[in-house]
Amino acid sequence: MATNRTFTMIKPDAVANGHIGAILNDIIAGGFKIIAMKYIQLSKETAGAFYAVHKERPFYGELVDFMTSGPIVAAILEKDNAVEDFRTLIGATDPSKAEAGTIRNKYAKSIDANAIHGSDSDENAAIEGSFFFSHFERF
Ligand code: UDP
């Protein structure tokens, strides 16, 4: 059964390009409620741990460098069918393949600097949300 929460990060490219406000507007207009949110700079250690699942993939080192290249916005979001609906809202990993109107289509430039993260399963949404937010920062 789908749970009603997902986890997102507005990535360093979108923050640096001034898209935080527009992306949050799209998220809220998409029917998501912000449960918790923070603006932070990731260390190599934290980004490496978050993306540990991709450790063996060729882009891992560059992904960690990119995710630590500037501040990000991390948030827990709530909506019915949150994980799937959020993946639809953000679009395909490669922005050139993302549908028109999706966040990656509008604000991302490349497959590595792709503006936003969205959890890919309910299980990962819970793991990722609690990686970034302690129990007293979410309800
Ligand atoms: N990524 C990359 N190069 C690739 C594939 C992925 O740099 O060829 C990065 C990209 O930032 C992506 C992240 O690794 O968002 C995680 O990849 P995944 O396949 O899980 O895509 P997502 O779930 O973010 O759409």
Tab-separated table of N, CA and C and ligand atoms in Angstrom:
chain	number	residue	atom	x	y	z
A	1	MET	N	0.844	-1.205	0.000
A	1	MET	CA	0.000	0.000	0.000
A	1	MET	C	0.881	1.258	0.000
A	2	ALA	N	0.523	2.229	-0.815
A	2	ALA	CA	1.320	3.463	-0.880
A	2	ALA	C	1.157	4.265	0.409
A	3	THR	N	2.263	4.731	0.956
A	3	THR	CA	2.157	5.640	2.099
A	3	THR	C	1.956	7.044	1.547
A	4	ASN	N	1.819	8.021	2.417
A	4	ASN	CA	1.479	9.353	1.925
A	4	ASN	C	2.621	10.365	2.047
A	5	ARG	N	3.868	9.875	2.178
A	5	ARG	CA	4.985	10.815	2.277
A	5	ARG	C	6.108	10.470	1.313
A	6	THR	N	6.841	11.523	0.894
A	6	THR	CA	8.058	11.315	0.137
A	6	THR	C	9.118	12.287	0.629
A	7	PHE	N	10.348	12.108	0.115
A	7	PHE	CA	11.458	12.977	0.502
A	7	PHE	C	12.027	13.613	-0.755
A	8	THR	N	12.400	14.897	-0.659
A	8	THR	CA	12.983	15.593	-1.816
A	8	THR	C	14.186	16.426	-1.426
A	9	MET	N	15.053	16.682	-2.402
A	9	MET	CA	16.091	17.709	-2.264
A	9	MET	C	16.051	18.567	-3.518
A	10	ILE	N	16.040	19.901	-3.332
A	10	ILE	CA	16.304	20.813	-4.442
A	10	ILE	C	17.823	20.884	-4.516
A	11	LYS	N	18.373	20.433	-5.653
A	11	LYS	CA	19.819	20.214	-5.759
A	11	LYS	C	20.595	21.525	-5.997
A	12	PRO	N	21.948	21.484	-5.820
A	12	PRO	CA	22.743	22.715	-5.886
A	12	PRO	C	22.580	23.525	-7.172
A	13	ASP	N	22.379	22.872	-8.315
A	13	ASP	CA	22.218	23.636	-9.566
A	13	ASP	C	20.964	24.500	-9.516
A	14	ALA	N	19.857	23.935	-9.055
A	14	ALA	CA	18.592	24.676	-9.013
A	14	ALA	C	18.639	25.787	-7.962
A	15	VAL	N	19.320	25.517	-6.836
A	15	VAL	CA	19.472	26.562	-5.815
A	15	VAL	C	20.310	27.704	-6.387
A	16	ALA	N	21.477	27.356	-6.994
A	16	ALA	CA	22.389	28.379	-7.529
A	16	ALA	C	21.730	29.195	-8.639
A	17	ASN	N	20.837	28.570	-9.402
A	17	ASN	CA	20.185	29.271	-10.510
A	17	ASN	C	18.924	30.030	-10.086
A	18	GLY	N	18.658	30.072	-8.776
A	18	GLY	CA	17.555	30.893	-8.268
A	18	GLY	C	16.177	30.283	-8.415
A	19	HIS	N	16.103	28.944	-8.460
A	19	HIS	CA	14.811	28.295	-8.711
A	19	HIS	C	14.100	27.758	-7.462
A	20	ILE	N	14.621	28.041	-6.276
A	20	ILE	CA	13.972	27.480	-5.070
A	20	ILE	C	12.489	27.874	-5.012
A	21	GLY	N	12.215	29.165	-5.169
A	21	GLY	CA	10.836	29.642	-5.035
A	21	GLY	C	9.903	29.019	-6.063
A	22	ALA	N	10.352	28.991	-7.319
A	22	ALA	CA	9.510	28.441	-8.392
A	22	ALA	C	9.255	26.952	-8.164
A	23	ILE	N	10.290	26.233	-7.727
A	23	ILE	CA	10.118	24.791	-7.509
A	23	ILE	C	9.181	24.534	-6.325
A	24	LEU	N	9.331	25.311	-5.254
A	24	LEU	CA	8.403	25.130	-4.123
A	24	LEU	C	6.976	25.454	-4.549
A	25	ASN	N	6.812	26.469	-5.394
A	25	ASN	CA	5.464	26.780	-5.911
A	25	ASN	C	4.893	25.596	-6.672
A	26	ASP	N	5.709	24.968	-7.538
A	26	ASP	CA	5.236	23.810	-8.307
A	26	ASP	C	4.859	22.659	-7.379
A	27	ILE	N	5.670	22.458	-6.333
A	27	ILE	CA	5.404	21.366	-5.383
A	27	ILE	C	4.069	21.596	-4.668
A	28	ILE	N	3.851	22.828	-4.220
A	28	ILE	CA	2.607	23.145	-3.490
A	28	ILE	C	1.418	23.109	-4.454
A	29	ALA	N	1.599	23.662	-5.654
A	29	ALA	CA	0.524	23.626	-6.661
A	29	ALA	C	0.193	22.189	-7.055
A	30	GLY	N	1.186	21.299	-6.926
A	30	GLY	CA	0.967	19.884	-7.234
A	30	GLY	C	0.220	19.145	-6.135
A	31	GLY	N	-0.135	19.852	-5.070
A	31	GLY	CA	-0.956	19.258	-4.010
A	31	GLY	C	-0.165	18.687	-2.836
A	32	PHE	N	1.143	18.973	-2.786
A	32	PHE	CA	1.966	18.449	-1.694
A	32	PHE	C	2.002	19.438	-0.533
A	33	LYS	N	1.978	18.884	0.674
A	33	LYS	CA	2.107	19.693	1.898
A	33	LYS	C	3.526	19.510	2.407
A	34	ILE	N	4.181	20.604	2.817
A	34	ILE	CA	5.542	20.513	3.364
A	34	ILE	C	5.459	20.162	4.850
A	35	ILE	N	6.028	18.998	5.178
A	35	ILE	CA	5.999	18.503	6.564
A	35	ILE	C	7.231	18.983	7.331
A	36	ALA	N	8.377	19.025	6.657
A	36	ALA	CA	9.634	19.466	7.267
A	36	ALA	C	10.510	19.989	6.143
A	37	MET	N	11.355	20.998	6.452
A	37	MET	CA	12.211	21.546	5.392
A	37	MET	C	13.455	22.177	6.002
A	38	LYS	N	14.620	22.007	5.334
A	38	LYS	CA	15.833	22.693	5.772
A	38	LYS	C	16.738	23.044	4.590
A	39	TYR	N	17.505	24.140	4.787
A	39	TYR	CA	18.442	24.663	3.786
A	39	TYR	C	19.834	24.380	4.315
A	40	ILE	N	20.574	23.496	3.659
A	40	ILE	CA	21.850	23.041	4.218
A	40	ILE	C	22.914	22.815	3.139
A	41	GLN	N	24.161	22.822	3.596
A	41	GLN	CA	25.299	22.458	2.757
A	41	GLN	C	25.724	21.047	3.169
A	42	LEU	N	25.721	20.113	2.228
A	42	LEU	CA	26.132	18.744	2.548
A	42	LEU	C	27.650	18.628	2.569
A	43	SER	N	28.170	17.830	3.498
A	43	SER	CA	29.587	17.471	3.474
A	43	SER	C	29.753	16.280	2.518
A	44	LYS	N	31.004	16.000	2.128
A	44	LYS	CA	31.268	14.837	1.261
A	44	LYS	C	30.824	13.559	1.974
A	45	GLU	N	31.060	13.527	3.265
A	45	GLU	CA	30.697	12.338	4.044
A	45	GLU	C	29.178	12.104	4.029
A	46	THR	N	28.425	13.185	4.237
A	46	THR	CA	26.957	13.057	4.273
A	46	THR	C	26.400	12.706	2.888
A	47	ALA	N	26.874	13.405	1.851
A	47	ALA	CA	26.386	13.107	0.497
A	47	ALA	C	26.788	11.692	0.088
A	48	GLY	N	28.001	11.288	0.431
A	48	GLY	CA	28.469	9.938	0.106
A	48	GLY	C	27.620	8.878	0.780
A	49	ALA	N	27.232	9.133	2.020
A	49	ALA	CA	26.397	8.173	2.758
A	49	ALA	C	24.984	8.137	2.166
A	50	PHE	N	24.447	9.304	1.819
A	50	PHE	CA	23.087	9.346	1.268
A	50	PHE	C	23.013	8.549	-0.036
A	51	TYR	N	24.069	8.689	-0.885
A	51	TYR	CA	24.064	8.021	-2.189
A	51	TYR	C	24.851	6.712	-2.182
A	52	ALA	N	25.077	6.129	-1.013
A	52	ALA	CA	25.874	4.900	-0.901
A	52	ALA	C	25.360	3.782	-1.813
A	53	VAL	N	24.056	3.776	-2.061
A	53	VAL	CA	23.448	2.766	-2.938
A	53	VAL	C	24.032	2.837	-4.358
A	54	HIS	N	24.554	4.009	-4.742
A	54	HIS	CA	25.131	4.189	-6.084
A	54	HIS	C	26.656	4.064	-6.092
A	55	LYS	N	27.241	3.586	-4.989
A	55	LYS	CA	28.700	3.578	-4.824
A	55	LYS	C	29.457	2.906	-5.975
A	56	GLU	N	28.885	1.848	-6.513
A	56	GLU	CA	29.586	1.112	-7.584
A	56	GLU	C	29.333	1.698	-8.968
A	57	ARG	N	28.466	2.692	-9.061
A	57	ARG	CA	28.149	3.241	-10.396
A	57	ARG	C	29.209	4.267	-10.806
A	58	PRO	N	29.465	4.387	-12.118
A	58	PRO	CA	30.591	5.225	-12.577
A	58	PRO	C	30.457	6.701	-12.204
A	59	PHE	N	29.220	7.157	-11.999
A	59	PHE	CA	29.018	8.583	-11.747
A	59	PHE	C	29.042	8.942	-10.253
A	60	TYR	N	29.312	7.961	-9.385
A	60	TYR	CA	29.204	8.199	-7.928
A	60	TYR	C	30.066	9.375	-7.449
A	61	GLY	N	31.361	9.382	-7.837
A	61	GLY	CA	32.278	10.440	-7.385
A	61	GLY	C	31.803	11.813	-7.824
A	62	GLU	N	31.387	11.897	-9.094
A	62	GLU	CA	30.905	13.177	-9.617
A	62	GLU	C	29.598	13.593	-8.952
A	63	LEU	N	28.762	12.611	-8.648
A	63	LEU	CA	27.489	12.913	-7.983
A	63	LEU	C	27.747	13.505	-6.595
A	64	VAL	N	28.689	12.918	-5.858
A	64	VAL	CA	29.016	13.435	-4.522
A	64	VAL	C	29.622	14.842	-4.648
A	65	ASP	N	30.515	15.045	-5.617
A	65	ASP	CA	31.105	16.383	-5.825
A	65	ASP	C	30.002	17.405	-6.147
A	66	PHE	N	29.095	17.011	-7.039
A	66	PHE	CA	28.010	17.922	-7.436
A	66	PHE	C	27.110	18.251	-6.245
A	67	MET	N	26.730	17.234	-5.479
A	67	MET	CA	25.786	17.458	-4.376
A	67	MET	C	26.394	18.270	-3.233
A	68	THR	N	27.735	18.393	-3.234
A	68	THR	CA	28.407	19.196	-2.205
A	68	THR	C	28.914	20.527	-2.775
A	69	SER	N	28.519	20.852	-4.012
A	69	SER	CA	29.043	22.054	-4.663
A	69	SER	C	28.345	23.336	-4.208
A	70	GLY	N	27.277	23.207	-3.452
A	70	GLY	CA	26.541	24.375	-2.955
A	70	GLY	C	25.392	23.902	-2.095
A	71	PRO	N	24.669	24.850	-1.476
A	71	PRO	CA	23.576	24.451	-0.586
A	71	PRO	C	22.423	23.761	-1.324
A	72	ILE	N	21.665	23.009	-0.560
A	72	ILE	CA	20.467	22.324	-1.066
A	72	ILE	C	19.285	22.624	-0.127
A	73	VAL	N	18.088	22.320	-0.596
A	73	VAL	CA	16.900	22.352	0.261
A	73	VAL	C	16.403	20.915	0.377
A	74	ALA	N	16.298	20.411	1.590
A	74	ALA	CA	15.780	19.055	1.824
A	74	ALA	C	14.399	19.181	2.457
A	75	ALA	N	13.475	18.308	2.056
A	75	ALA	CA	12.115	18.408	2.613
A	75	ALA	C	11.401	17.056	2.611
A	76	ILE	N	10.509	16.918	3.572
A	76	ILE	CA	9.563	15.792	3.600
A	76	ILE	C	8.208	16.336	3.158
A	77	LEU	N	7.583	15.643	2.218
A	77	LEU	CA	6.324	16.100	1.619
A	77	LEU	C	5.215	15.083	1.835
A	78	GLU	N	3.993	15.579	1.921
A	78	GLU	CA	2.843	14.689	2.143
A	78	GLU	C	1.760	14.907	1.088
A	79	LYS	N	1.229	13.811	0.620
A	79	LYS	CA	0.116	13.827	-0.362
A	79	LYS	C	-0.318	12.380	-0.521
A	80	ASP	N	-1.552	12.128	-0.877
A	80	ASP	CA	-1.940	10.758	-1.217
A	80	ASP	C	-1.038	10.273	-2.343
A	81	ASN	N	-0.572	9.032	-2.255
A	81	ASN	CA	0.266	8.444	-3.323
A	81	ASN	C	1.517	9.297	-3.589
A	82	ALA	N	2.132	9.798	-2.510
A	82	ALA	CA	3.181	10.826	-2.607
A	82	ALA	C	4.362	10.413	-3.487
A	83	VAL	N	4.908	9.208	-3.300
A	83	VAL	CA	6.131	8.824	-4.017
A	83	VAL	C	5.899	8.844	-5.529
A	84	GLU	N	4.860	8.165	-5.968
A	84	GLU	CA	4.594	8.072	-7.411
A	84	GLU	C	4.202	9.434	-7.996
A	85	ASP	N	3.333	10.153	-7.299
A	85	ASP	CA	2.887	11.450	-7.833
A	85	ASP	C	4.051	12.441	-7.891
A	86	PHE	N	4.973	12.356	-6.921
A	86	PHE	CA	6.107	13.283	-6.949
A	86	PHE	C	7.064	12.947	-8.089
A	87	ARG	N	7.278	11.649	-8.339
A	87	ARG	CA	8.137	11.256	-9.475
A	87	ARG	C	7.535	11.763	-10.797
A	88	THR	N	6.207	11.743	-10.877
A	88	THR	CA	5.546	12.285	-12.067
A	88	THR	C	5.771	13.794	-12.159
A	89	LEU	N	5.661	14.492	-11.030
A	89	LEU	CA	5.833	15.951	-11.010
A	89	LEU	C	7.254	16.358	-11.405
A	90	ILE	N	8.263	15.578	-11.004
A	90	ILE	CA	9.652	15.986	-11.298
A	90	ILE	C	10.097	15.530	-12.697
A	91	GLY	N	9.572	14.444	-13.215
A	91	GLY	CA	9.936	13.978	-14.549
A	91	GLY	C	11.139	13.056	-14.552
A	92	ALA	N	11.545	12.620	-15.743
A	92	ALA	CA	12.613	11.628	-15.901
A	92	ALA	C	13.961	12.147	-15.397
A	93	THR	N	14.834	11.208	-14.994
A	93	THR	CA	16.172	11.545	-14.487
A	93	THR	C	16.924	12.437	-15.474
A	94	ASP	N	16.843	12.091	-16.751
A	94	ASP	CA	17.489	12.883	-17.801
A	94	ASP	C	16.502	13.972	-18.252
A	95	PRO	N	16.797	15.241	-17.973
A	95	PRO	CA	15.819	16.305	-18.281
A	95	PRO	C	15.443	16.397	-19.754
A	96	SER	N	16.328	15.927	-20.652
A	96	SER	CA	15.971	15.976	-22.073
A	96	SER	C	14.867	14.969	-22.384
A	97	LYS	N	14.653	14.023	-21.458
A	97	LYS	CA	13.576	13.038	-21.644
A	97	LYS	C	12.379	13.316	-20.728
A	98	ALA	N	12.505	14.348	-19.897
A	98	ALA	CA	11.413	14.666	-18.949
A	98	ALA	C	10.273	15.351	-19.686
A	99	GLU	N	9.065	14.974	-19.335
A	99	GLU	CA	7.881	15.540	-19.993
A	99	GLU	C	7.795	17.046	-19.802
A	100	ALA	N	7.232	17.746	-20.796
A	100	ALA	CA	7.024	19.193	-20.706
A	100	ALA	C	6.235	19.524	-19.437
A	101	GLY	N	6.652	20.576	-18.764
A	101	GLY	CA	5.940	21.013	-17.567
A	101	GLY	C	6.448	20.394	-16.285
A	102	THR	N	7.255	19.335	-16.384
A	102	THR	CA	7.803	18.741	-15.158
A	102	THR	C	8.942	19.620	-14.635
A	103	ILE	N	9.267	19.439	-13.350
A	103	ILE	CA	10.291	20.288	-12.715
A	103	ILE	C	11.640	20.110	-13.407
A	104	ARG	N	12.019	18.881	-13.724
A	104	ARG	CA	13.309	18.687	-14.392
A	104	ARG	C	13.295	19.246	-15.811
A	105	ASN	N	12.167	19.116	-16.485
A	105	ASN	CA	12.059	19.694	-17.833
A	105	ASN	C	12.246	21.211	-17.775
A	106	LYS	N	11.704	21.840	-16.748
A	106	LYS	CA	11.735	23.308	-16.682
A	106	LYS	C	13.045	23.851	-16.116
A	107	TYR	N	13.633	23.134	-15.134
A	107	TYR	CA	14.740	23.748	-14.375
A	107	TYR	C	16.069	23.003	-14.426
A	108	ALA	N	16.111	21.799	-15.007
A	108	ALA	CA	17.360	21.028	-15.020
A	108	ALA	C	18.066	21.169	-16.352
A	109	LYS	N	19.402	21.052	-16.301
A	109	LYS	CA	20.198	21.244	-17.518
A	109	LYS	C	20.777	19.917	-18.039
A	110	SER	N	21.007	18.947	-17.159
A	110	SER	CA	21.687	17.711	-17.577
A	110	SER	C	21.312	16.559	-16.641
A	111	ILE	N	21.693	15.348	-17.030
A	111	ILE	CA	21.338	14.173	-16.211
A	111	ILE	C	22.031	14.191	-14.853
A	112	ASP	N	23.190	14.820	-14.756
A	112	ASP	CA	23.859	14.863	-13.446
A	112	ASP	C	23.385	16.072	-12.622
A	113	ALA	N	23.245	17.229	-13.279
A	113	ALA	CA	22.722	18.405	-12.575
A	113	ALA	C	21.236	18.504	-12.902
A	114	ASN	N	20.436	17.669	-12.229
A	114	ASN	CA	19.036	17.543	-12.660
A	114	ASN	C	18.017	18.124	-11.679
A	115	ALA	N	18.451	19.156	-10.950
A	115	ALA	CA	17.564	20.082	-10.204
A	115	ALA	C	16.905	19.540	-8.939
A	116	ILE	N	16.512	18.263	-8.951
A	116	ILE	CA	15.691	17.804	-7.824
A	116	ILE	C	15.773	16.297	-7.641
A	117	HIS	N	15.651	15.881	-6.396
A	117	HIS	CA	15.585	14.461	-6.046
A	117	HIS	C	14.171	14.124	-5.583
A	118	GLY	N	13.728	12.913	-5.906
A	118	GLY	CA	12.482	12.396	-5.340
A	118	GLY	C	12.665	10.924	-5.027
A	119	SER	N	12.268	10.498	-3.842
A	119	SER	CA	12.422	9.092	-3.439
A	119	SER	C	11.761	8.175	-4.451
A	120	ASP	N	12.341	6.971	-4.613
A	120	ASP	CA	11.795	6.052	-5.619
A	120	ASP	C	10.925	4.941	-5.044
A	121	SER	N	10.745	4.913	-3.732
A	121	SER	CA	9.848	3.916	-3.121
A	121	SER	C	9.423	4.433	-1.745
A	122	ASP	N	8.350	3.855	-1.227
A	122	ASP	CA	7.899	4.235	0.122
A	122	ASP	C	8.971	3.922	1.152
A	123	GLU	N	9.630	2.782	0.980
A	123	GLU	CA	10.672	2.381	1.930
A	123	GLU	C	11.814	3.408	1.915
A	124	ASN	N	12.270	3.778	0.719
A	124	ASN	CA	13.354	4.762	0.632
A	124	ASN	C	12.911	6.146	1.105
A	125	ALA	N	11.659	6.503	0.886
A	125	ALA	CA	11.159	7.795	1.380
A	125	ALA	C	11.311	7.874	2.897
A	126	ALA	N	10.978	6.795	3.573
A	126	ALA	CA	11.079	6.771	5.046
A	126	ALA	C	12.543	6.818	5.485
A	127	ILE	N	13.395	6.037	4.799
A	127	ILE	CA	14.832	6.015	5.144
A	127	ILE	C	15.457	7.402	4.911
A	128	GLU	N	15.160	7.986	3.758
A	128	GLU	CA	15.775	9.271	3.392
A	128	GLU	C	15.264	10.401	4.284
A	129	GLY	N	13.976	10.392	4.599
A	129	GLY	CA	13.413	11.420	5.490
A	129	GLY	C	14.063	11.369	6.857
A	130	SER	N	14.266	10.173	7.385
A	130	SER	CA	14.871	10.101	8.715
A	130	SER	C	16.390	10.254	8.680
A	131	PHE	N	17.002	10.143	7.483
A	131	PHE	CA	18.433	10.454	7.334
A	131	PHE	C	18.653	11.956	7.575
A	132	PHE	N	17.731	12.779	7.086
A	132	PHE	CA	17.901	14.236	7.158
A	132	PHE	C	17.210	14.902	8.337
A	133	PHE	N	16.143	14.286	8.863
A	133	PHE	CA	15.351	14.958	9.904
A	133	PHE	C	15.222	14.057	11.127
A	134	SER	N	15.536	14.619	12.293
A	134	SER	CA	15.379	13.847	13.529
A	134	SER	C	13.908	13.821	13.934
A	135	HIS	N	13.574	12.987	14.880
A	135	HIS	CA	12.155	12.768	15.207
A	135	HIS	C	11.459	14.034	15.680
A	136	PHE	N	12.217	14.988	16.265
A	136	PHE	CA	11.553	16.209	16.744
A	136	PHE	C	11.447	17.287	15.653
A	137	GLU	N	12.001	17.012	14.453
A	137	GLU	CA	11.896	17.965	13.344
A	137	GLU	C	10.754	17.614	12.393
A	138	ARG	N	10.064	16.511	12.633
A	138	ARG	CA	8.953	16.123	11.760
A	138	ARG	C	7.822	15.624	12.651
A	139	PHE	N	6.630	15.589	12.105
A	139	PHE	CA	5.508	15.138	12.916
A	139	PHE	C	4.672	14.160	12.135
B	1	UDP	N1	23.005	10.443	-12.107
B	1	UDP	C1	24.095	10.873	-12.842
B	1	UDP	N2	24.388	10.224	-14.016
B	1	UDP	C2	23.643	9.189	-14.483
B	1	UDP	C3	22.545	8.757	-13.731
B	1	UDP	C4	22.241	9.404	-12.548
B	1	UDP	O1	24.775	11.815	-12.443
B	1	UDP	O2	23.971	8.650	-15.551
B	1	UDP	C5	22.683	11.131	-10.846
B	1	UDP	C6	21.496	12.068	-11.017
B	1	UDP	O3	21.725	13.226	-10.221
B	1	UDP	C7	20.363	11.241	-10.427
B	1	UDP	C8	21.069	10.492	-9.304
B	1	UDP	O4	22.350	10.186	-9.841
B	1	UDP	O5	19.305	12.053	-9.993
B	1	UDP	C9	20.392	9.224	-8.860
B	1	UDP	O6	20.181	8.396	-9.982
B	1	UDP	P1	18.809	7.590	-10.168
B	1	UDP	O7	19.033	6.655	-11.320
B	1	UDP	O8	18.400	7.030	-8.852
B	1	UDP	O9	17.790	8.719	-10.664
B	1	UDP	P2	16.592	9.486	-9.941
B	1	UDP	O10	15.925	8.511	-9.026
B	1	UDP	O11	17.207	10.661	-9.202
B	1	UDP	O12	15.708	9.950	-11.064
